[in-house]
Coordinates of C-alpha atoms and ligand atoms in Angstrom, one line a residue:
X1 CA -71.3 24.4 72.4
X2 CA -69.5 26.7 75.1
X3 CA -68.6 24.8 78.6
X4 CA -67.4 26.7 81.7
X5 CA -66.5 26.1 85.1
X6 CA -69.2 27.0 87.3
X7 CA -67.4 27.7 91.0
X8 CA -71.1 26.8 92.6
X9 CA -70.6 23.3 91.7
X10 CA -66.5 23.1 90.7
X11 CA -68.0 21.5 87.3
X12 CA -67.4 22.3 83.8
X13 CA -70.9 23.2 82.7
X14 CA -72.6 23.9 79.0
X15 CA -73.4 27.6 78.7
X16 CA -76.9 27.7 78.8
X17 CA -77.7 31.3 80.1
X18 CA -81.9 31.7 81.5
X19 CA -84.3 32.6 79.3
X20 CA -83.8 36.5 78.8
X21 CA -83.1 38.9 76.1
X22 CA -79.2 39.6 76.6
X23 CA -76.7 37.3 78.9
X24 CA -76.6 39.7 81.8
X25 CA -72.9 39.7 82.9
X26 CA -71.5 41.6 86.6
X27 CA -67.8 41.7 88.0
X28 CA -67.1 43.2 91.1
X29 CA -65.8 47.0 90.1
X30 CA -62.0 48.5 91.4
X31 CA -62.0 50.1 94.8
X32 CA -60.6 53.5 93.9
X33 CA -58.4 54.8 96.9
X34 CA -55.1 54.2 95.2
X35 CA -53.7 53.1 91.8
X36 CA -54.8 49.6 91.0
X37 CA -51.9 47.2 90.8
X38 CA -51.1 44.5 87.5
X39 CA -53.0 42.0 90.0
X40 CA -56.7 43.7 90.0
X41 CA -56.1 44.2 86.1
X42 CA -55.1 40.7 85.7
X43 CA -58.9 40.3 86.5
X44 CA -60.1 42.9 84.7
X45 CA -58.0 41.7 81.8
X46 CA -59.6 37.5 82.2
X47 CA -63.3 39.3 82.6
X48 CA -62.7 41.4 79.5
X49 CA -61.6 37.9 77.5
X50 CA -64.9 36.0 78.8
X51 CA -66.8 39.1 77.8
X52 CA -65.5 39.2 74.1
X53 CA -65.6 35.5 73.6
X54 CA -69.6 36.0 74.4
X55 CA -69.9 38.1 71.8
X56 CA -67.7 36.3 69.5
X57 CA -69.4 33.5 69.6
X58 CA -72.7 35.4 68.8
X59 CA -74.1 35.8 72.3
X60 CA -75.6 39.8 73.1
X61 CA -74.6 40.8 76.4
X62 CA -75.2 43.4 78.9
X63 CA -72.0 44.0 81.3
X64 CA -72.8 45.5 84.5
X65 CA -69.8 46.9 87.2
X66 CA -69.2 49.0 90.2
X67 CA -67.0 51.3 91.4
X68 CA -66.7 50.8 95.8
X69 CA -66.5 54.5 95.9
X70 CA -68.0 54.0 99.9
X71 CA -65.7 51.4 102.2
X72 CA -63.4 50.9 104.9
X73 CA -60.2 51.9 102.6
X74 CA -61.9 54.5 100.5
X75 CA -63.1 56.0 103.7
X76 CA -59.8 55.7 106.0
X77 CA -57.4 56.8 102.9
X78 CA -59.4 60.1 102.3
X79 CA -59.3 61.1 105.9
X80 CA -55.5 60.5 106.1
X81 CA -55.1 62.8 103.5
X82 CA -57.6 64.6 104.4
X83 CA -59.1 65.6 101.3
X84 CA -62.8 64.7 100.5
X85 CA -64.3 61.2 100.0
X86 CA -66.1 61.8 95.9
X87 CA -62.3 63.7 95.3
X88 CA -60.8 60.5 96.4
X89 CA -62.3 58.1 94.5
X90 CA -63.4 60.4 91.8
X91 CA -59.5 60.9 91.0
X92 CA -58.6 57.2 91.4
X93 CA -61.9 55.9 89.1
X94 CA -60.4 58.3 86.1
X95 CA -56.8 56.8 86.6
X96 CA -58.7 53.3 86.4
X97 CA -60.5 53.8 83.1
X98 CA -57.4 54.7 82.0
X99 CA -55.8 51.8 82.8
X100 CA -58.4 49.6 81.2
X101 CA -58.2 51.9 78.2
X102 CA -54.6 51.4 77.5
X103 CA -55.1 47.5 78.4
X104 CA -57.7 47.2 75.6
X105 CA -60.2 46.4 77.8
X106 CA -64.0 46.8 76.8
X107 CA -65.4 48.9 79.4
X108 CA -68.8 47.5 81.5
X109 CA -71.7 48.9 79.8
X110 CA -72.6 50.5 83.0
X111 CA -69.9 51.6 85.5
X112 CA -72.1 52.2 89.0
X113 CA -70.2 54.1 91.3
X114 CA -72.5 52.8 94.7
X115 CA -72.4 56.7 96.5
X116 CA -75.3 56.3 93.9
X117 CA -77.1 53.1 95.3
X118 CA -77.3 54.2 99.0
X119 CA -81.5 54.1 99.1
X120 CA -81.6 50.8 96.6
X121 CA -79.5 49.7 99.6
X122 CA -81.8 51.2 102.4
X123 CA -84.4 49.4 100.5
X124 CA -82.7 46.1 100.7
X125 CA -81.9 46.1 103.9
X126 CA -85.3 47.0 105.4
X127 CA -86.4 44.0 103.2
X128 CA -83.8 41.7 104.6
X129 CA -85.5 42.9 108.7
X130 CA -88.7 42.2 107.2
X131 CA -87.8 39.0 106.0
X132 CA -85.9 38.0 109.5
X133 CA -82.4 37.8 107.8
X134 CA -80.9 41.3 109.3
X135 CA -80.7 42.9 113.0
X136 CA -80.4 46.0 114.7
X137 CA -77.4 45.7 116.9
X138 CA -77.2 47.3 120.4
X139 CA -74.5 50.5 119.0
X140 CA -77.3 51.2 115.9
X141 CA -75.4 49.2 113.2
X142 CA -77.8 46.5 111.1
X143 CA -76.4 42.4 110.4
X144 CA -77.3 39.7 108.8
X145 CA -77.8 36.8 110.3
X146 CA -75.8 34.3 108.9
X147 CA -77.7 31.2 110.8
X148 CA -81.0 32.4 108.7
X149 CA -79.8 31.8 105.6
X150 CA -79.9 28.0 104.9
X151 CA -77.6 27.7 102.1
X152 CA -74.5 30.1 103.7
X153 CA -71.8 28.5 102.7
X154 CA -72.5 26.6 99.9
X155 CA -70.7 29.1 96.7
X156 CA -67.9 29.2 99.2
X157 CA -68.1 25.7 100.2
X158 CA -67.7 26.2 104.1
X159 CA -68.3 23.7 106.2
X160 CA -70.5 25.1 108.4
X161 CA -71.2 22.3 110.9
X162 CA -69.5 24.0 113.6
X163 CA -70.8 27.2 113.1
X164 CA -71.1 29.9 116.4
X165 CA -73.7 32.0 115.4
X166 CA -74.7 35.5 116.2
X167 CA -70.9 36.3 116.5
X168 CA -70.5 39.5 114.6
X169 CA -68.2 41.1 112.3
X170 CA -67.7 44.6 110.8
X171 CA -65.2 44.5 109.1
X172 CA -65.7 44.6 105.2
X173 CA -62.7 41.8 104.6
X174 CA -62.7 39.1 106.7
X175 CA -61.1 35.0 106.3
X176 CA -62.7 31.6 106.4
X177 CA -62.2 30.8 110.1
X178 CA -64.1 34.6 111.7
X179 CA -66.9 33.5 109.7
X180 CA -69.7 35.4 110.8
X181 CA -72.7 37.7 111.2
X182 CA -71.8 40.9 108.9
X183 CA -72.3 44.1 108.7
X184 CA -75.0 46.0 106.2
X185 CA -75.2 49.0 107.9
X186 CA -72.0 49.8 110.2
X187 CA -73.6 52.5 112.8
X188 CA -71.8 56.3 112.6
X189 CA -67.8 56.2 114.5
X190 CA -67.0 60.0 113.9
X191 CA -63.1 59.1 114.3
X192 CA -63.1 56.4 111.8
X193 CA -65.9 57.7 109.2
X194 CA -65.3 61.9 109.5
X195 CA -68.1 63.7 107.9
X196 CA -69.2 60.8 105.4
X197 CA -72.4 59.3 107.1
X198 CA -75.4 58.6 105.8
X199 CA -78.7 58.3 107.1
X200 CA -80.6 54.9 106.9
X201 CA -84.4 55.3 107.4
X202 CA -85.6 52.0 109.0
X203 CA -88.9 50.5 109.9
X204 CA -87.8 48.3 112.8
X205 CA -90.6 46.1 114.8
X206 CA -92.9 48.7 113.7
X207 CA -90.9 51.7 114.8
X208 CA -89.6 54.4 112.3
X209 CA -85.9 54.5 113.1
X210 CA -83.0 56.9 111.8
X211 CA -79.8 55.5 111.7
X212 CA -76.9 57.2 110.8
X213 CA -73.7 55.3 109.1
X214 CA -72.6 54.1 106.2
X215 CA -73.1 50.8 104.3
X216 CA -70.8 47.7 104.1
X217 CA -69.3 46.4 101.6
X218 CA -71.2 43.7 100.1
X219 CA -75.1 45.2 100.2
X220 CA -73.2 47.3 97.3
X221 CA -73.3 44.1 94.4
X222 CA -76.4 42.7 96.0
X223 CA -77.7 46.2 95.3
X224 CA -76.5 47.1 92.1
X225 CA -77.3 44.0 90.6
X226 CA -80.7 44.6 91.6
X227 CA -81.0 47.7 89.8
X228 CA -79.4 47.4 86.9
X229 CA -79.7 44.0 86.2
X230 CA -82.6 42.4 87.9
X231 CA -82.7 39.6 90.6
X232 CA -81.8 37.5 88.8
X233 CA -78.2 37.1 86.6
X234 CA -76.4 34.7 84.3
X235 CA -72.9 35.3 84.7
X236 CA -71.1 36.7 87.9
X237 CA -67.2 37.3 87.9
X238 CA -64.3 38.3 90.2
X239 CA -60.8 37.4 91.3
X240 CA -60.9 34.0 93.6
X241 CA -60.6 36.6 96.9
X242 CA -63.7 37.4 96.5
X243 CA -65.2 34.4 96.5
X244 CA -65.4 34.7 100.4
X245 CA -66.8 36.6 101.9
X246 CA -67.9 38.9 99.3
X247 CA -69.5 36.6 96.7
X248 CA -70.9 34.2 99.4
X249 CA -73.0 37.4 101.1
X250 CA -74.0 38.3 98.1
X251 CA -75.7 35.6 97.4
X252 CA -76.6 35.1 100.9
X253 CA -78.5 38.6 100.9
X254 CA -79.9 38.9 97.4
X255 CA -81.7 35.3 97.5
X256 CA -83.1 36.3 101.2
X257 CA -84.6 39.1 99.4
X258 CA -85.8 37.7 96.2
X259 CA -86.2 34.0 97.0
X260 CA -84.9 33.1 93.6
X261 CA -81.0 31.9 92.9
X262 CA -78.9 35.0 92.0
X263 CA -76.7 34.4 89.5
X264 CA -76.5 31.0 87.8
X265 CA -72.5 30.6 86.9
X266 CA -69.9 32.5 89.3
X267 CA -66.5 32.4 87.3
X268 CA -63.2 33.6 89.0
X269 CA -60.0 33.9 88.5
X270 CA -56.3 33.2 89.9
X271 CA -54.0 35.7 91.0
X272 CA -51.2 37.2 89.7
X273 CA -48.0 36.6 91.7
X274 CA -44.7 38.1 92.2
X275 CA -41.8 36.0 93.8
X276 CA -45.0 33.1 94.0
X277 CA -46.6 35.2 96.4
X278 CA -50.2 36.9 95.9
X279 CA -49.5 40.4 94.5
X280 CA -51.6 42.8 96.9
X281 CA -51.4 46.7 98.2
X282 CA -51.4 45.5 101.8
X283 CA -48.2 43.4 100.9
X284 CA -46.4 46.0 99.8
X285 CA -44.9 44.1 96.6
X286 CA -47.1 45.2 93.6
X287 CA -46.5 47.2 90.3
X288 CA -49.1 49.4 88.9
X289 CA -49.2 49.3 85.3
X290 CA -47.4 52.8 85.6
X291 CA -44.4 51.3 87.5
X292 CA -44.2 48.4 84.4
X293 CA -44.4 51.1 81.8
X294 CA -41.4 53.4 83.8
X295 CA -38.9 50.6 83.9
X296 CA -39.2 49.5 80.6
X297 CA -39.6 52.9 79.2
X298 CA -42.6 55.3 78.3
X299 CA -41.6 55.2 74.7
X300 CA -42.4 51.1 74.5
X301 CA -45.5 51.8 76.8
X302 CA -48.3 50.3 74.1
X303 CA -46.0 47.8 73.3
X304 CA -45.9 47.1 77.2
X305 CA -49.6 47.1 77.4
X306 CA -50.3 44.9 74.5
X307 CA -47.2 42.5 75.8
X308 CA -48.9 42.6 79.5
X309 CA -52.5 41.7 77.9
X310 CA -50.9 38.4 75.7
X311 CA -49.4 37.6 79.1
X312 CA -52.5 36.7 80.6
X313 CA -54.0 35.5 77.5
X314 CA -51.5 32.9 77.5
X315 CA -52.3 31.8 81.2
X316 CA -55.2 29.9 82.5
X317 CA -58.0 32.3 83.7
X318 CA -58.4 30.2 87.1
X319 CA -54.6 29.4 87.3
X320 CA -52.3 32.0 89.0
X321 CA -50.0 33.9 87.3
X322 CA -46.5 34.6 88.0
X323 CA -45.4 37.9 87.0
X324 CA -41.7 38.4 86.0
X325 CA -40.0 40.9 83.8
X326 CA -38.7 38.4 81.5
X327 CA -41.5 36.9 80.5
X328 CA -43.2 40.7 79.9
X329 CA -40.2 41.0 77.1
X330 CA -40.4 37.5 75.8
X331 CA -44.3 38.8 75.3
X332 CA -43.6 41.9 73.8
X333 CA -41.2 40.3 71.2
X334 CA -44.2 37.7 70.7
X335 CA -46.2 41.0 70.1
X336 CA -43.6 42.8 68.0
X337 CA -43.3 39.2 65.6
X338 CA -47.4 40.1 64.8
X339 CA -46.3 43.5 64.2
X340 CA -44.1 42.1 61.7
X341 CA -46.5 40.1 60.2
X342 CA -48.4 42.9 59.7
X343 CA -45.9 45.1 58.1
X344 CA -45.0 41.9 55.2
X345 CA -48.6 41.8 54.8
X346 CA -49.2 45.3 53.7
X347 CA -46.1 45.6 51.6
X348 CA -46.9 42.5 50.2
X349 CA -48.0 42.9 46.5
X350 CA -50.9 40.1 45.6
X351 CA -52.1 39.9 42.3
X352 CA -55.5 39.3 41.4
X353 CA -57.2 36.2 41.7
X354 CA -59.6 33.9 43.8
X355 CA -58.9 32.7 46.8
X356 CA -57.7 28.8 46.4
X357 CA -59.7 25.9 48.0
X358 CA -57.2 24.3 50.0
X359 CA -56.4 27.9 51.1
X360 CA -59.8 28.4 51.9
X361 CA -59.5 24.8 54.2
X362 CA -56.7 26.0 55.8
X363 CA -58.3 28.9 57.1
X364 CA -61.8 27.5 58.1
X365 CA -59.4 24.5 60.0
X366 CA -58.0 27.6 62.2
X367 CA -61.5 29.9 62.8
X368 CA -62.7 25.9 63.7
X369 CA -59.6 25.0 66.0
X370 CA -59.8 28.9 67.6
X371 CA -63.7 28.5 69.0
X372 CA -63.4 25.0 70.0
X373 CA -60.6 26.6 72.1
X374 CA -62.9 29.5 73.4
X375 CA -65.7 27.1 74.0
X376 CA -63.3 24.8 76.1
X377 CA -64.1 27.3 79.2
X378 CA -62.2 30.3 77.3
X379 CA -59.0 29.0 77.1
X380 CA -57.5 31.8 75.6
X381 CA -54.0 29.7 75.5
X382 CA -55.2 27.6 73.3
X383 CA -57.1 29.9 71.2
X384 CA -53.6 31.8 70.7
X385 CA -51.3 28.6 70.2
X386 CA -53.9 28.7 67.1
X387 CA -53.3 32.1 66.2
X388 CA -49.5 31.9 65.9
X389 CA -49.7 28.5 63.9
X390 CA -52.2 30.7 61.9
X391 CA -49.3 33.4 61.5
X392 CA -46.8 31.2 60.7
X393 CA -49.0 29.7 57.6
X394 CA -49.3 33.5 56.9
X395 CA -46.1 34.0 56.8
X396 CA -45.5 30.9 54.4
X397 CA -48.2 32.5 52.2
X398 CA -46.1 35.5 51.9
X399 CA -42.8 34.0 51.4
X400 CA -44.3 31.6 48.4
X401 CA -45.6 34.6 46.4
X402 CA -48.6 33.0 45.6
X403 CA -51.3 34.3 47.8
X404 CA -54.3 36.3 45.7
X405 CA -55.4 39.7 46.5
X406 CA -58.6 37.9 47.7
X407 CA -56.7 35.3 49.8
X408 CA -54.7 37.9 51.6
X409 CA -58.0 39.8 52.3
X410 CA -59.0 36.8 53.4
X411 CA -56.3 36.5 55.8
X412 CA -56.5 40.3 57.6
X413 CA -60.2 39.6 57.4
X414 CA -59.4 36.5 59.4
X415 CA -57.0 38.3 61.9
X416 CA -59.6 40.8 62.8
X417 CA -62.1 38.6 63.5
X418 CA -59.5 37.2 65.8
X419 CA -59.0 40.1 67.5
X420 CA -62.1 40.9 68.4
X421 CA -60.9 38.8 71.3
X422 CA -57.7 38.9 71.4
X423 CA -57.8 42.8 70.9
X424 CA -53.8 42.5 70.7
X425 CA -53.2 43.5 66.9
X426 CA -51.6 46.8 65.1
X427 CA -53.9 47.2 62.3
X428 CA -52.8 51.1 60.9
X429 CA -49.7 48.7 60.1
X430 CA -51.5 47.6 57.1
X431 CA -52.2 51.0 55.9
X432 CA -49.9 51.5 52.9
X433 CA -47.8 54.7 53.8
X434 CA -47.8 57.4 50.8
X435 CA -44.1 57.8 50.2
X436 CA -43.0 60.7 48.0
X437 CA -42.4 58.9 44.6
X438 CA -38.8 61.0 44.8
X439 CA -38.2 59.2 47.6
X440 CA -39.3 55.9 46.5
X441 CA -36.4 56.8 43.1
X442 CA -33.8 57.3 45.5
X443 CA -34.5 54.3 47.1
X444 CA -34.4 52.7 43.8
X445 CA -30.9 54.3 42.9
X446 CA -29.7 53.2 46.4
X447 CA -31.0 49.6 45.9
X448 CA -28.6 49.7 42.5
X449 CA -25.8 51.1 44.0
X450 CA -25.8 49.0 46.5
X451 CA -26.0 45.7 44.3
X452 CA -23.1 47.2 42.5
X453 CA -21.4 47.7 45.6
X454 CA -20.8 51.1 45.2
X455 CA -21.4 51.5 49.2
X456 CA -20.3 55.3 49.2
X457 CA -22.9 56.3 47.2
X458 CA -25.7 53.8 48.7
X459 CA -24.8 55.3 52.1
X460 CA -24.9 58.9 50.8
X461 CA -28.4 58.4 49.6
X462 CA -29.4 56.3 52.9
X463 CA -28.8 59.6 55.0
X464 CA -30.3 61.7 52.4
X465 CA -33.8 59.6 52.7
X466 CA -33.3 59.7 56.6
X467 CA -32.7 63.3 56.9
X468 CA -36.3 63.4 54.6
X469 CA -37.7 61.5 57.8
X470 CA -37.6 58.2 56.2
X471 CA -35.8 55.0 57.4
X472 CA -34.9 52.5 54.7
X473 CA -35.8 48.5 56.1
X474 CA -34.4 45.9 54.1
X475 CA -36.2 42.5 54.6
X476 CA -36.0 39.4 52.8
X477 CA -39.3 41.0 50.8
X478 CA -37.1 43.8 49.8
X479 CA -36.3 47.4 50.7
X480 CA -38.9 49.3 52.3
X481 CA -39.1 52.9 53.2
X482 CA -40.9 53.6 56.6
X483 CA -41.6 56.8 58.9
X484 CA -39.0 57.9 61.3
Ligands
AMP501 P1 -60.4 46.1 94.6 O1 -59.8 47.5 93.7 O2 -59.1 45.8 95.8 O3 -61.4 45.9 94.9 O4 -59.7 44.7 94.2 C1 -59.9 45.1 92.2 C2 -60.0 43.2 91.8 O5 -59.0 42.5 91.8 C3 -61.1 42.5 92.9 O6 -61.3 41.2 92.1 C4 -59.6 41.8 93.8 O7 -60.1 40.1 94.2 C5 -58.8 41.9 92.5 N1 -57.3 41.2 93.0 C6 -56.7 41.8 94.2 N2 -55.7 41.4 93.8 C7 -55.6 40.5 93.3 C8 -54.4 39.9 92.6 N3 -53.1 39.5 93.3 N4 -54.1 39.2 91.3 C9 -55.2 38.8 90.5 N5 -56.7 39.7 91.1 C10 -56.3 40.6 92.6
ZN502 ZN1 -68.9 42.5 94.4

């Protein structure tokens, strides 16, 4: 039975999805005004582990993610750089998608730029006005009246006893001590908004009103869920900094419209820290994935990405994780270790036979432990520990030279199955590289020369092979050719 930590109750709960076809999962997407930093990407990795685990455990899952292509920051930077908002946000959305592809993150089934949802947001705002949860301020903005929503503060565990009502805030982001009525629609302000202007046609106190402006940040995720998932979802995810005000406000908006509980489970990931401080664009202490790749070497890009993925897997998702280049280096070496096991497997010349009972039991033990780890609130670090133990077993089986062909095949099958969550391995390494038989003969001659201590001949043959594009790799399992 899968158990997960629900922020709503602050408890580990058994996972029992709402009765609907597929498990509905939502997570807040990027604000594409700049490169994502690796802290942002850590959050998308955590969400990827959750979705992949649900699918691995047999659930059918529908995922939706928004793209915040209208907000304070995107508009601010498009004006500063003098480029159209759409041009700026499309550029950084593409870069974001490329980054997550490199990190082997499965993109959400639906990726929704919120500029496609303005009518849906306005319709929701209308409903909130009709139901008495929202009001129009003197400057033509629309605010959510938090005192009207009795459960305000429940998700974020706020103490609302000293709350001052009708204090207003129009920033998208704010801290707990400025808890206040928040903007659903912001009146047009030429200096701040430039040409970015939409018109909300609303009926207020029986009168048709046109309010030029733009949507606030929080309403977008409510509208996106409503349109693409419906009124209720199973799991809502995000990083912990989004719990307040963003997620709290999503709950207030959606539930005031539907009268039903919005998300059954709320899951929040910890932050990525640098030198024990939260990595943030505003603090200027951030690395993008590209920065990290550049620092280590572009030729190692693929390994860097897998190494970073492994680091995220090794950290419990609710904990903060402190990024250091030493840790990344260690993770890259661990990934290379898996590659080496795969190379050894590919070279391993297995004999026909059957899968021994002990061998099968051993494998079953790993699968069981792996599933148990994941079912324990997505403990990817524990699941990885099982995979390391499995890797040791595989290496020992290769050493023993007793592993049969069907046993080798079942080992590969297990790696594939583990990898549906981990997405760390390089299965191409298992494809035997077809080598010209002439080169194979040269390798044989070289080995004979080496064994009889005729090093001059051995070296000459090695150089000749190298000139033909292959490197000799001497291992404890024998010598092999690898394309350079
Ligand atoms: P943004 O593109 O700014 O909307 O952020 C995308 C996601 O990254 C949000 O879920 C943020 O909460 C999350 N996030 C921002 N900073 C960090 C950090 N240092 N570590 C982990 N996640 C973060
Ligand atoms: Zn959101």
